[in-house]
Short mmCIF file of C-alpha atoms and ligand atoms in Angstrom, two decimals:
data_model
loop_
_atom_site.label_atom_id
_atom_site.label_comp_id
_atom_site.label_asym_id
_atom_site.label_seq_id
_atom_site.Cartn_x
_atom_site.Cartn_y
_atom_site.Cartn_z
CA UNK A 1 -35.59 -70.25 -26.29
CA UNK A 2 -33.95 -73.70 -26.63
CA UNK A 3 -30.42 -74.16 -28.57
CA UNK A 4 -32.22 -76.06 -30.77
CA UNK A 5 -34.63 -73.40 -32.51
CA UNK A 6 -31.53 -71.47 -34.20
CA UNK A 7 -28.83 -73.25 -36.66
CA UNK A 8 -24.96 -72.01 -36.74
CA UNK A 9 -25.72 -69.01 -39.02
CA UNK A 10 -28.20 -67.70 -36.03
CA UNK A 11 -31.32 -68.86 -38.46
CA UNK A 12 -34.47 -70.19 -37.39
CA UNK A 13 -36.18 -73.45 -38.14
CA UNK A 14 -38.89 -71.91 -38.94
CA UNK A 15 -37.13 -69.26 -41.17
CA UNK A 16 -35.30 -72.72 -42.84
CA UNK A 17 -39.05 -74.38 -42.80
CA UNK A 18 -40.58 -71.30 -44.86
CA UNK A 19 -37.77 -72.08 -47.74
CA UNK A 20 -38.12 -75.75 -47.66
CA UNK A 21 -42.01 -75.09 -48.18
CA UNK A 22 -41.57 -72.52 -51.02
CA UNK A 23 -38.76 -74.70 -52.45
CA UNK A 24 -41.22 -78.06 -52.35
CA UNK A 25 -43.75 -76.12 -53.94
CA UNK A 26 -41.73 -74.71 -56.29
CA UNK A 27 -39.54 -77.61 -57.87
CA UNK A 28 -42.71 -79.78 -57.13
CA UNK A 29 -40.60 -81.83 -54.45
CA UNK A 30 -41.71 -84.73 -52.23
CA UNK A 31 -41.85 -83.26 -48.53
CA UNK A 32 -39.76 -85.51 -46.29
CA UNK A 33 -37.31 -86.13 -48.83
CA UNK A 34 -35.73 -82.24 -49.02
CA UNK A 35 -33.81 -82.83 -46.27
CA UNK A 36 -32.74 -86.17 -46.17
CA UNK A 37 -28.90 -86.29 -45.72
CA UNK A 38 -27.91 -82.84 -45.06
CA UNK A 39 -26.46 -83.41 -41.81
CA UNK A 40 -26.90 -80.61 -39.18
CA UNK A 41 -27.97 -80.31 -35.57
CA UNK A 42 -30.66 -83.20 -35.35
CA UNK A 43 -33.34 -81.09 -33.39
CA UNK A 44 -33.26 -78.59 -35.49
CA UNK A 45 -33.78 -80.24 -38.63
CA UNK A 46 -36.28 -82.71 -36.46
CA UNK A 47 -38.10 -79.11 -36.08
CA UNK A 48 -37.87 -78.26 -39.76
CA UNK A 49 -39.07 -81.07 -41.00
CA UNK A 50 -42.35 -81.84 -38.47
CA UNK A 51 -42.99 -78.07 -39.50
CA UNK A 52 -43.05 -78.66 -43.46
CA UNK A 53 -44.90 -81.69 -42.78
CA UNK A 54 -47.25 -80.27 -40.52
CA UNK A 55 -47.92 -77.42 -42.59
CA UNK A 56 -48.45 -79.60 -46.14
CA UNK A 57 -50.92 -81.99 -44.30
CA UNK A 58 -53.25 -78.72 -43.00
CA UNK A 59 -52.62 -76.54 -45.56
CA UNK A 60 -55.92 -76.27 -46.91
CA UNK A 61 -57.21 -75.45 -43.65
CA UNK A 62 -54.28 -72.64 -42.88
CA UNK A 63 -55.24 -71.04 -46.23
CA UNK A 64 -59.45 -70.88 -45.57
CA UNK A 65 -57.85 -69.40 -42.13
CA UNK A 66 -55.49 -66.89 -43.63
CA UNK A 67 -58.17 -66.33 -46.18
CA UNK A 68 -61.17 -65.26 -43.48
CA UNK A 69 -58.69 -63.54 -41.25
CA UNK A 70 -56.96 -61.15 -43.62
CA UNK A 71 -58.80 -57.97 -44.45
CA UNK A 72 -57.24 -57.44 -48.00
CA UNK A 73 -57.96 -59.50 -50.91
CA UNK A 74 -56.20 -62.75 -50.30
CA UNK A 75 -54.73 -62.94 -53.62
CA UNK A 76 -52.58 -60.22 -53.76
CA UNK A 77 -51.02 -61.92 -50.40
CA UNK A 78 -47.24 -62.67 -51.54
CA UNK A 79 -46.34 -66.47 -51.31
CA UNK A 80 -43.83 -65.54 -48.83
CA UNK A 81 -45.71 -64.12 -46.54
CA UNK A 82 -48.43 -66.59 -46.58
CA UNK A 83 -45.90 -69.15 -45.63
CA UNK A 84 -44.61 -67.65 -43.11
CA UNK A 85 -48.52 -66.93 -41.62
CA UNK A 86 -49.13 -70.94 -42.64
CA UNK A 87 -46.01 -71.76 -40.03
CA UNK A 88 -47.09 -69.34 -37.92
CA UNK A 89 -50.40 -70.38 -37.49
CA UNK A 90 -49.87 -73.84 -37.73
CA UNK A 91 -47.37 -73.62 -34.52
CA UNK A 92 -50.18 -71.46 -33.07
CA UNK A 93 -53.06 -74.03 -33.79
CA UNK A 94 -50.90 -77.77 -33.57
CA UNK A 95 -48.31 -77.37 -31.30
CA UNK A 96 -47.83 -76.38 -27.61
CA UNK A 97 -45.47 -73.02 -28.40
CA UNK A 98 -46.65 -70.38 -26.61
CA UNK A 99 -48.97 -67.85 -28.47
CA UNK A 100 -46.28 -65.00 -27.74
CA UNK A 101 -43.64 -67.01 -29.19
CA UNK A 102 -45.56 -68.43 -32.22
CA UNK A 103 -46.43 -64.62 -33.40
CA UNK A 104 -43.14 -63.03 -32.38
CA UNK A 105 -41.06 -65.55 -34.10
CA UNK A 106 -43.22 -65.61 -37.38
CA UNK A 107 -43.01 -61.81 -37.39
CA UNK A 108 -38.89 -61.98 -37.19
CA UNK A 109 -39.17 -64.60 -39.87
CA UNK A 110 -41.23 -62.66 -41.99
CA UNK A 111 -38.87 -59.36 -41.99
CA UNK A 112 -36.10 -61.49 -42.86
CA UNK A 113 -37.49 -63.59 -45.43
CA UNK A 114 -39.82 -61.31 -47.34
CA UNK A 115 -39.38 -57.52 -45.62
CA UNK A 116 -39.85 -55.90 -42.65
CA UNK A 117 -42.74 -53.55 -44.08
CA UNK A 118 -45.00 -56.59 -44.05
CA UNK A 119 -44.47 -57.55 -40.27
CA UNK A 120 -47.48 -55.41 -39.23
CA UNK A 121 -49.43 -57.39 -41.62
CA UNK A 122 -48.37 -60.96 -40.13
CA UNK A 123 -48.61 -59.62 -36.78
CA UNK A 124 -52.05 -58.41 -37.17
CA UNK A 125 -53.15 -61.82 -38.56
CA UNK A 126 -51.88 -64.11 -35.93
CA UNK A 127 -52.25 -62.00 -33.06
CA UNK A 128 -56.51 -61.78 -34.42
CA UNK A 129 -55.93 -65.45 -35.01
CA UNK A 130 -55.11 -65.54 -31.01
CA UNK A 131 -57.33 -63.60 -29.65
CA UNK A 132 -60.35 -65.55 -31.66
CA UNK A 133 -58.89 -69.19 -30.51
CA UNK A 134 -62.23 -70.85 -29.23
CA UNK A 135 -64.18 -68.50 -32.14
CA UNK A 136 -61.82 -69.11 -35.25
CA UNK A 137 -63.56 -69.14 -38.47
CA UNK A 138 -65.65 -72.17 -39.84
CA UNK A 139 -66.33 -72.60 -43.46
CA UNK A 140 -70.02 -72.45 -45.04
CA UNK A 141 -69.73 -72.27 -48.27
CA UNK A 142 -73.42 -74.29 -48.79
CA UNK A 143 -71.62 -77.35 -49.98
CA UNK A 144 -71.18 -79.80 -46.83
CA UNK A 145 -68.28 -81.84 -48.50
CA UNK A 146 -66.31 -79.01 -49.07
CA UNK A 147 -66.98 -77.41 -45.80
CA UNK A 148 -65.15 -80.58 -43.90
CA UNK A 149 -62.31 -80.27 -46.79
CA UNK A 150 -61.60 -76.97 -45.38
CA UNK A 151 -62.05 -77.73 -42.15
CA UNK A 152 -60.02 -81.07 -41.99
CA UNK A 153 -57.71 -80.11 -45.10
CA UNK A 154 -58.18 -83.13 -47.68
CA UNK A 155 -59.25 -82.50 -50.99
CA UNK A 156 -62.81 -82.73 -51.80
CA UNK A 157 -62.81 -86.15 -53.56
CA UNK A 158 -61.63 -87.80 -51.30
CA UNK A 159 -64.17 -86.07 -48.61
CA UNK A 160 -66.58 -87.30 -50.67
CA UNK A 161 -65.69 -90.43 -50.94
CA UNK A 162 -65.44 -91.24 -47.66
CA UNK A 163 -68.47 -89.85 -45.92
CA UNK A 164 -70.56 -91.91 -48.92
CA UNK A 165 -68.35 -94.88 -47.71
CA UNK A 166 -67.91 -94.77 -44.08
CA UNK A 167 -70.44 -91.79 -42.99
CA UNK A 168 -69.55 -88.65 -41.98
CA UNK A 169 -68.68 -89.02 -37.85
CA UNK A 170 -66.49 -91.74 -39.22
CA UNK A 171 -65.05 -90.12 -42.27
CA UNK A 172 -63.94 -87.12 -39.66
CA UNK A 173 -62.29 -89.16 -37.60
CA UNK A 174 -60.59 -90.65 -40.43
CA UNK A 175 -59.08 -87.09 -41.84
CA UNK A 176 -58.63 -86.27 -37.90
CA UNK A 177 -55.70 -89.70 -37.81
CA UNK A 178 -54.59 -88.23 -40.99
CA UNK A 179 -53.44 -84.75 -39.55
CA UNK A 180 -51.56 -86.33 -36.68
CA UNK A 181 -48.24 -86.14 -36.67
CA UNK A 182 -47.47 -90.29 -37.44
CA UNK A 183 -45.96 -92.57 -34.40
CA UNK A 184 -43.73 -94.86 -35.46
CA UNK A 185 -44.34 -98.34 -35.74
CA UNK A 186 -40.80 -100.27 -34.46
CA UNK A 187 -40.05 -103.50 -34.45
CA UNK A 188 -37.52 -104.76 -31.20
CA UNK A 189 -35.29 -107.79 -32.39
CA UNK A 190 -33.61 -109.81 -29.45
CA UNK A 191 -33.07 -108.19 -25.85
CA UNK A 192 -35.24 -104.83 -25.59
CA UNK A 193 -33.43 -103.24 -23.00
CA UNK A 194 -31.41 -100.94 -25.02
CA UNK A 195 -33.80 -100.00 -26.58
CA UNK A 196 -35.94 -98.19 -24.16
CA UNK A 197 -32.80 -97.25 -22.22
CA UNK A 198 -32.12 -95.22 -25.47
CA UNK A 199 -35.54 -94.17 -25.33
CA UNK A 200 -36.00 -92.69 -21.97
CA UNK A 201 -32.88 -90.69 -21.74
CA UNK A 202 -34.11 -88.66 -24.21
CA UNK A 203 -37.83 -89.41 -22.76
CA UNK A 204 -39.46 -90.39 -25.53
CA UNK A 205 -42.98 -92.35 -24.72
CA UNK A 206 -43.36 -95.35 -26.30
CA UNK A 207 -46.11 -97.80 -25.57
CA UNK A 208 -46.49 -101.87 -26.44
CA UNK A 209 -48.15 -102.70 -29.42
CA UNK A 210 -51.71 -103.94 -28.70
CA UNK A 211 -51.62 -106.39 -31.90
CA UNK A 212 -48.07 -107.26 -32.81
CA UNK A 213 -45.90 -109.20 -30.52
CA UNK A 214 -42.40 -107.31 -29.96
CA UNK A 215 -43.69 -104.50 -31.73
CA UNK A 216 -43.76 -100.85 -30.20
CA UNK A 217 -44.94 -97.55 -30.83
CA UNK A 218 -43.22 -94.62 -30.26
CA UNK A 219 -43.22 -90.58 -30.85
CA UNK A 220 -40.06 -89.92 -32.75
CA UNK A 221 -37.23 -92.81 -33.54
CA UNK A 222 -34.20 -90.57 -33.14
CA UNK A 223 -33.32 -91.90 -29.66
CA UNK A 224 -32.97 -95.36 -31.86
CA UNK A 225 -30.70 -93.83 -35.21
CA UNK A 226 -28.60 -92.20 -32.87
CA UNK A 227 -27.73 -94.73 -30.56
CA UNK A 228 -27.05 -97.09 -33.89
CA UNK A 229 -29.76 -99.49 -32.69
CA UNK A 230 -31.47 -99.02 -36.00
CA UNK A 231 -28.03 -99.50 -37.93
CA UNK A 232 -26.88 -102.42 -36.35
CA UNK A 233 -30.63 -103.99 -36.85
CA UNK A 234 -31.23 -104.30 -33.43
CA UNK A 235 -34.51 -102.47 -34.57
CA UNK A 236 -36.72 -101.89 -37.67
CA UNK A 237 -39.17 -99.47 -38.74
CA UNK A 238 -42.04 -100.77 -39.97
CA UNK A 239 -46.21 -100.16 -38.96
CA UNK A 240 -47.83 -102.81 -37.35
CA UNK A 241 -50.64 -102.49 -40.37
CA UNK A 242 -47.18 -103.35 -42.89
CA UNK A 243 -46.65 -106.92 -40.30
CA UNK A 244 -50.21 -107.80 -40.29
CA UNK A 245 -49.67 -108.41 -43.68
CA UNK A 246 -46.78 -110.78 -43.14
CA UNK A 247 -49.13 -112.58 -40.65
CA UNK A 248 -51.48 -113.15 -43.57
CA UNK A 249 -48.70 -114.03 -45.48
CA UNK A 250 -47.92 -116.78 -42.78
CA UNK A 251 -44.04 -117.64 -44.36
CA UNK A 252 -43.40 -121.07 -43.04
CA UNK A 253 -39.87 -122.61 -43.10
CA UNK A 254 -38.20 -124.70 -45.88
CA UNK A 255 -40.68 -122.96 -48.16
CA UNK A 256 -39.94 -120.73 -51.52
CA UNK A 257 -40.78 -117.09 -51.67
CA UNK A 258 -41.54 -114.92 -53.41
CA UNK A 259 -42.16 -111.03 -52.54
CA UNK A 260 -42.74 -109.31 -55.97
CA UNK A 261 -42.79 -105.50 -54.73
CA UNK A 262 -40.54 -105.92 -52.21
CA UNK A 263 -38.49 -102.23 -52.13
CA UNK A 264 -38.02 -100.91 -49.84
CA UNK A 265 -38.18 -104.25 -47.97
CA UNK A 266 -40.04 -104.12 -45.08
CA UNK A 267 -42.18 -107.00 -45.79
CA UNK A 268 -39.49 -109.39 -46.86
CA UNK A 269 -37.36 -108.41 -43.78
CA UNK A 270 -40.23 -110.11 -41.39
CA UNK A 271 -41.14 -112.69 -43.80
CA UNK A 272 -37.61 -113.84 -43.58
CA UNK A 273 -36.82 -113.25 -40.47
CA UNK A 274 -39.88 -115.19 -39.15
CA UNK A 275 -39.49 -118.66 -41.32
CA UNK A 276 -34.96 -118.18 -40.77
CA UNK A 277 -35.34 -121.60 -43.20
CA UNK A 278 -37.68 -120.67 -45.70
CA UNK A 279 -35.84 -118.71 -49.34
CA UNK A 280 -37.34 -115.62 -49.87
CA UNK A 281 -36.77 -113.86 -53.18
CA UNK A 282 -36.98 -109.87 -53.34
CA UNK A 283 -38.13 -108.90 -56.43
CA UNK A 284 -38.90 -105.20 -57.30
CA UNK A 285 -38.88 -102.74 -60.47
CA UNK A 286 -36.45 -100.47 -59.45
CA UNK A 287 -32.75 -101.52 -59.38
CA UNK A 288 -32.32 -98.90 -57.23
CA UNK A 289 -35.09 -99.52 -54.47
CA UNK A 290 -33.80 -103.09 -54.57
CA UNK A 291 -30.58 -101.89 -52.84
CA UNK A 292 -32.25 -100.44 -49.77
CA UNK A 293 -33.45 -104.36 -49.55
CA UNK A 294 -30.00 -105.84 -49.60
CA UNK A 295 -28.84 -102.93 -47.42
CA UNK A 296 -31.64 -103.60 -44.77
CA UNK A 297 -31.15 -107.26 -45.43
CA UNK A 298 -27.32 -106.97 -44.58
CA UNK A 299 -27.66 -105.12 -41.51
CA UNK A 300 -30.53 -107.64 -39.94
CA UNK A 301 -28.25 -110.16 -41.10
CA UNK A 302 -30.55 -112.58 -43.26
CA UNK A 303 -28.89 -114.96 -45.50
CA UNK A 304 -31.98 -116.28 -46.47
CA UNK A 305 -32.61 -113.13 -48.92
CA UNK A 306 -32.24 -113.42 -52.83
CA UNK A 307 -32.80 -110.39 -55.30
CA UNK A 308 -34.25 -109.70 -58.74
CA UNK A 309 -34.80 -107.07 -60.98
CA UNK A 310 -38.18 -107.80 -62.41
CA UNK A 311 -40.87 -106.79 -63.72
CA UNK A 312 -43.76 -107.75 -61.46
CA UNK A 313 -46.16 -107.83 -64.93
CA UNK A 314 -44.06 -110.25 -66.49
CA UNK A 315 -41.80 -112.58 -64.37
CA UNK A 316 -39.12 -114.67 -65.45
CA UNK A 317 -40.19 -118.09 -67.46
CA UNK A 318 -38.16 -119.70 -64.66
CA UNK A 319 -40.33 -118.73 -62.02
CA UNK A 320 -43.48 -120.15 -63.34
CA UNK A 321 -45.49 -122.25 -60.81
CA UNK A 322 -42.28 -122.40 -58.52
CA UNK A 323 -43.35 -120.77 -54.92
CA UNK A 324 -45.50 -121.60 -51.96
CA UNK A 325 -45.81 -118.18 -51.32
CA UNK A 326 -46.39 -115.08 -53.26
CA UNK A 327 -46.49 -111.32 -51.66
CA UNK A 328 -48.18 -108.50 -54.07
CA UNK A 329 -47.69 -105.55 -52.25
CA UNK A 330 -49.17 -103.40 -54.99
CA UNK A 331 -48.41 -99.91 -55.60
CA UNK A 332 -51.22 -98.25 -54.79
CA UNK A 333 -52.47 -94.39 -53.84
CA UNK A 334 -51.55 -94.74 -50.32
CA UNK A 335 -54.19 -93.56 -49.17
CA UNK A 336 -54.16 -95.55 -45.80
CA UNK A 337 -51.10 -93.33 -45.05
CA UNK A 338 -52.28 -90.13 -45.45
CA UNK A 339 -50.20 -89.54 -42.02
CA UNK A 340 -47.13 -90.90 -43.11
CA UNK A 341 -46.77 -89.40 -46.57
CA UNK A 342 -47.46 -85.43 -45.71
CA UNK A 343 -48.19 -84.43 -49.52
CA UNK A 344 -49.75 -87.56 -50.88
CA UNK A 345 -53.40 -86.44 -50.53
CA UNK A 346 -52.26 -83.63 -52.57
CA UNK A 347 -50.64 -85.36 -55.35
CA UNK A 348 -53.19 -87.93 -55.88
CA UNK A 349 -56.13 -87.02 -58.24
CA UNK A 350 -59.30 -89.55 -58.41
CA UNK A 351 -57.59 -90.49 -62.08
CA UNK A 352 -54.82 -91.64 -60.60
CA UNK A 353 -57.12 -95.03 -59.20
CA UNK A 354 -58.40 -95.96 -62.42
CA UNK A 355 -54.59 -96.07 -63.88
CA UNK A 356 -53.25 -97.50 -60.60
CA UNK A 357 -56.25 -100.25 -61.25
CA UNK A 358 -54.83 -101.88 -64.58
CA UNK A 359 -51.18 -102.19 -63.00
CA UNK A 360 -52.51 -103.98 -60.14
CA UNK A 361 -54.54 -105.79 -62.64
CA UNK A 362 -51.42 -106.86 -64.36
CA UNK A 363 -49.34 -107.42 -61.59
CA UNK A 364 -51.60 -109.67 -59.80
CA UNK A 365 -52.02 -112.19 -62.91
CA UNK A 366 -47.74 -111.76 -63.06
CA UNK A 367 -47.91 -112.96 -59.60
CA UNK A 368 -50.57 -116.09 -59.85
CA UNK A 369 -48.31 -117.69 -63.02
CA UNK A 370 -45.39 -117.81 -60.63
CA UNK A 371 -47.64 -119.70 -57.58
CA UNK A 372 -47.04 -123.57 -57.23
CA UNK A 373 -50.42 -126.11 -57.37
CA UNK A 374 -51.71 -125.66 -53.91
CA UNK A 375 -49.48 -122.89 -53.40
CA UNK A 376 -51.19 -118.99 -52.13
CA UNK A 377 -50.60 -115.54 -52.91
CA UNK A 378 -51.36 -112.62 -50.97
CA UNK A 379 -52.92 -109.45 -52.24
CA UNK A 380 -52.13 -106.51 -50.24
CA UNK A 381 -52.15 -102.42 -50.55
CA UNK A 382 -52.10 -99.11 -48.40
CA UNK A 383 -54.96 -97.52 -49.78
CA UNK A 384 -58.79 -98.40 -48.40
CA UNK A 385 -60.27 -97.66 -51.69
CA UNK A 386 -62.20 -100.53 -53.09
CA UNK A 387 -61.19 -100.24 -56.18
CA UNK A 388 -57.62 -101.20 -55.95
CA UNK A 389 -58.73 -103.74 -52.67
CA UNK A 390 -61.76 -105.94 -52.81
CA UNK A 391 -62.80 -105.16 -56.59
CA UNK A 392 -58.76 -106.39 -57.91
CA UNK A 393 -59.52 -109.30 -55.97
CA UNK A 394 -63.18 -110.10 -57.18
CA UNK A 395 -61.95 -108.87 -61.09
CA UNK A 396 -58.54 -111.53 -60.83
CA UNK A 397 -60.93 -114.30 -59.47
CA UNK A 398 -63.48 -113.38 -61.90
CA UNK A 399 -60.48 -113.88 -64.57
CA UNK A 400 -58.76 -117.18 -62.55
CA UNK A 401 -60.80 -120.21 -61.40
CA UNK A 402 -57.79 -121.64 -60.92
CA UNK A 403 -57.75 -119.53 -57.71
CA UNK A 404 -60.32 -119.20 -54.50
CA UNK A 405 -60.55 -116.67 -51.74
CA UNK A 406 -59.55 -117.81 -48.08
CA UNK A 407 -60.43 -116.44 -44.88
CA UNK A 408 -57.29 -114.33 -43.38
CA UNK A 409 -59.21 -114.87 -40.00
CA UNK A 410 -56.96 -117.68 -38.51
CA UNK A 411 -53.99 -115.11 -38.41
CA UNK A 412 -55.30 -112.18 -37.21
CA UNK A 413 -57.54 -110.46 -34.72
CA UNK A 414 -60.87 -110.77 -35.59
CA UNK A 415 -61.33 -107.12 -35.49
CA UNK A 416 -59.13 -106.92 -38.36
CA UNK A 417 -61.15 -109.08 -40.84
CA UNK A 418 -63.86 -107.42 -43.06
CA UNK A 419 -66.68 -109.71 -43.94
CA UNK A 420 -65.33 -112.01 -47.02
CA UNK A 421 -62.52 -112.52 -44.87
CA UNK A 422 -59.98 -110.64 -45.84
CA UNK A 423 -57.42 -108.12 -43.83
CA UNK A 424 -58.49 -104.24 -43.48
CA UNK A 425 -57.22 -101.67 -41.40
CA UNK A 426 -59.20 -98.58 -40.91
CA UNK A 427 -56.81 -96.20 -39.54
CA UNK A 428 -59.73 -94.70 -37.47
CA UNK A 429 -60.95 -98.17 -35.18
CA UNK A 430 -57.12 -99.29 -35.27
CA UNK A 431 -55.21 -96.39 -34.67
CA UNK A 432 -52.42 -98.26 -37.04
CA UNK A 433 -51.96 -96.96 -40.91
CA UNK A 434 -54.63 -98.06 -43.06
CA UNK A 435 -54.01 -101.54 -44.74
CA UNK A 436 -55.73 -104.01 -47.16
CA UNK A 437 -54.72 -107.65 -47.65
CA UNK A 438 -56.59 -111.14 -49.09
CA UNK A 439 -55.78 -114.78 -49.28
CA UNK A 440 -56.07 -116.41 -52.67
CA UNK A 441 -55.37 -120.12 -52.94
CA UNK A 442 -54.30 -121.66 -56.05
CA UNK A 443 -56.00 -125.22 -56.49
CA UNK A 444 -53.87 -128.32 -56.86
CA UNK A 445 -54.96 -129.05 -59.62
CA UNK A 446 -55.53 -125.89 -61.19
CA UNK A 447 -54.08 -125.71 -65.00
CA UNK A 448 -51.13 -124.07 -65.63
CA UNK A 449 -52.12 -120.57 -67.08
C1 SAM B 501 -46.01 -100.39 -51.85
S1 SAM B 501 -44.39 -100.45 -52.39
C2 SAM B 501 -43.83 -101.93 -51.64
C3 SAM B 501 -43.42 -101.79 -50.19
C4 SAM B 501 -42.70 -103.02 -49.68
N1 SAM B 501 -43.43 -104.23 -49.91
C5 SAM B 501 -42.34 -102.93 -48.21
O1 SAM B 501 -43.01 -103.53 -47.38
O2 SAM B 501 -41.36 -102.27 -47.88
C6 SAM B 501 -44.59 -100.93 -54.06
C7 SAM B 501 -43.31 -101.30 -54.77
O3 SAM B 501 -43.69 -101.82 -56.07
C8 SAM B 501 -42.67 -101.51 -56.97
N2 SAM B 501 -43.23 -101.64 -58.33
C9 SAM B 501 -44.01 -100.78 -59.01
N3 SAM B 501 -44.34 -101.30 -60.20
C10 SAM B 501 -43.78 -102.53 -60.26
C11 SAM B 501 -43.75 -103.57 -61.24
N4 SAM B 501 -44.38 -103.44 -62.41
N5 SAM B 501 -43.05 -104.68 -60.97
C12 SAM B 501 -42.38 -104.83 -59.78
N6 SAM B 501 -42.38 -103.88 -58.84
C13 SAM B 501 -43.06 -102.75 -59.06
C14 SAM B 501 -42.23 -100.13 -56.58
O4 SAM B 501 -40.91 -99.89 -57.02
C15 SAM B 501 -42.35 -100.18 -55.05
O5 SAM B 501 -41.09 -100.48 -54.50
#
């Protein structure tokens, strides 16, 4: 067993995994943020926290497993212990643990987290689980969509949605990127080579972006936070789906700005950094989100950077026709990031688009009254529904004839751009997050609105 699987007091990741599940589920907590800042050994809470995520993406699938596998009635199964069978199982099914060690260390979790009378119990399960590997289970309930939501653990509406949309070969392949663990998208600033030295001595694989130029993509970025690479800017975060947007965006120097959902900053990083003379005003909502811009902005060391407090719906008088540029990046349902954001596809109900739909609605006329004659802004999002993608854009030019489409083709690969032209990434054909951006030109001499 590796030093890594046990913390000072002697517990287990996955024993500290079972009460960071119960205690998400519980308090109704975002997964990924539980265990942000708590210091510790880094591989263990790097184990921890790929568990919790792992187990929150499948655990619709663990449960219909759980569910066929346990001989009792599956609702008198204390939440406990059905944690501690989702971890085990999940390590059984996802990871490359060894069956042995998967079961025996669920059934030590189990006696000390709920009581050793119920280790038979969780033994029995995981052990049949093992034995039946090739043979497990499959759902047939009569109802095809939610068959494949058991099987590929998304709710049904968005099954649904999705095989009507793309088919269903495609729509599986879609919920199969989802329940990957993510790579990380990074983005290499100056001389690389301390970068992947930092990499492969602690032989991480990384691979060259096929799309983004001095972009990588690699399987976890602790090599890079704890060789301060990422605190001294010498890297950035950020999915090459978030830069294609940028690309679209097309920043050119001695222009003005403006990025009007800007926290936590990604996008205004790159913009910035790729036109060093253009001024490129952060704008965002949340006071608080605006200081991870200036934080990010300080360490990459961009002067060219200004902040507001705004909001997007109604921007200052003073920034009425005033920039070249204008970046929506609309809040959205994410769900292009299904990966990245373990819970999301469990927090978002199909209500949630037609409410998400009159913000972007609002924010997108905020953002045409502050574009100059001539001038373009850029709609973009992380969800693929059309909804909050195509149909915002079709509804705002519908509302603005001040304003026409543009192709996004002369900035991107082709096999990025749909058929009107504008920027989609299907996670499943680009193996990046899933992305949605258009170019909307104001005319010269378009009235002031
Ligand atoms: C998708 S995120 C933006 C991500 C960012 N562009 C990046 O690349 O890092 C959407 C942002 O919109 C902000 N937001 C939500 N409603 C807003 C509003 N009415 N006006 C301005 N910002 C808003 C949120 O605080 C959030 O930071």
């Amino acid at each position: 067993m590796s030093a890594t699987n046990r913390n000072e007091d002697g517990g287990s990741y996955r024993l500290a995994a079972a009460r960071e599940l119960d205690r998400v589920e519980k308090d109704d907590a975002f997964v990924g943020f539980a265990r942000r800042g708590r210091g510790g050994d880094p591989a263990f809470e790097r184990s921890v926290t790929d568990v919790v995520a792992g187990v929150t993406r499948l655990r619709r699938r663990l449960d219909f497993l759980i569910d066929s596998l346990y001989r009792g009635d599956p609702d008198g199964l204390e939440s406990g212990v059905r944690t501690v069978l989702r971890i085990g199982l999940y390590e059984l099914l996802n990871t490359r643990t060894p069956a042995h060690a998967a079961i025996n260390e669920a059934v030590e979790t189990v006696r000390v987290y709920v009581h050793p009378r119920v280790t038979g119990l969780v033994n029995g399960i995981l052990r049949s689980a093992s034995r039946r590997m090739d043979d497990l289970p499959t759902p047939d309930t009569g109802d095809r969509v939610r068959d494949l939501g058991l099987l590929y653990s998304h709710p049904d509406w968005i099954v649904r949605r999705w095989i009507e949309r793309y088919g269903e070969e495609a729509a599986v392949r879609l919920m199969e990127h989802d329940n990957r663990r993510p790579r990380h998208g990074v983005h290499v600033r100056g001389d690389g080579t301390a970068v992947l030295d930092a990499l492969r001595s602690e032989g991480v694989a990384w691979e060259e972006s096929p799309l983004v130029a001095d972009f990588i993509r690699v399987d976890s970025v602790q090599p890079l936070v704890r060789s301060g690479l990422l605190r001294r800017g010498d890297v950035r975060i950020q999915d090459e789906a978030a830069a294609m947007v940028v690309r679209v965006l097309d920043p050119q120097d001695g222009e003005r700005i403006l990025d009007l959902c800007a926290a936590p900053g990604g996008k205004t990083l790159l913009a910035a950094e790729t036109a060093p003379r253009a001024r490129v005003t952060a704008a965002d909502l949340h006071a608080g989100r605006l200081d991870l811009v200036r934080t990010s902005a300080e360490r990459a060391k961009l002067e060219n950077v200004d902040l507001r407090v705004m909001d997007a719906r109604t921007p200052d008088e003073e920034l009425t026709g005033v920039f070249d540029r204008v970046l929506v990046d609309a809040p959205c349902s994410g769900l292009g990031v299904l990966s990245r954001r373990a819970d999301l596809r469990w927090r978002r109900s199909e209500e949630d688009i037609a409410d998400l739909v009159a913000l972007q609605d609002a924010i997108i006329d905020g953002a045409a009254r502050c574009v100059a004659p001539g001038g373009l802004l850029v709609y973009a999002t992380c969800t693929l529904e059309p909804e909050e993608n195509e149909r915002r854009v079709e509804a705002f030019l519908d509302r603005n004839d001040g304003f026409v489409r543009e192709s996004c083709a002369p900035f991107i690969p082709d096999r990025l751009v749909d058929a009107e032209g504008d920027y989609l990434s299907l996670p499943f054909e680009t193996g990046m997050d899933g992305a949605y951006a258009a170019r909307l030109r104001r005319r010269v001499d378009a009235a002031e609105s």
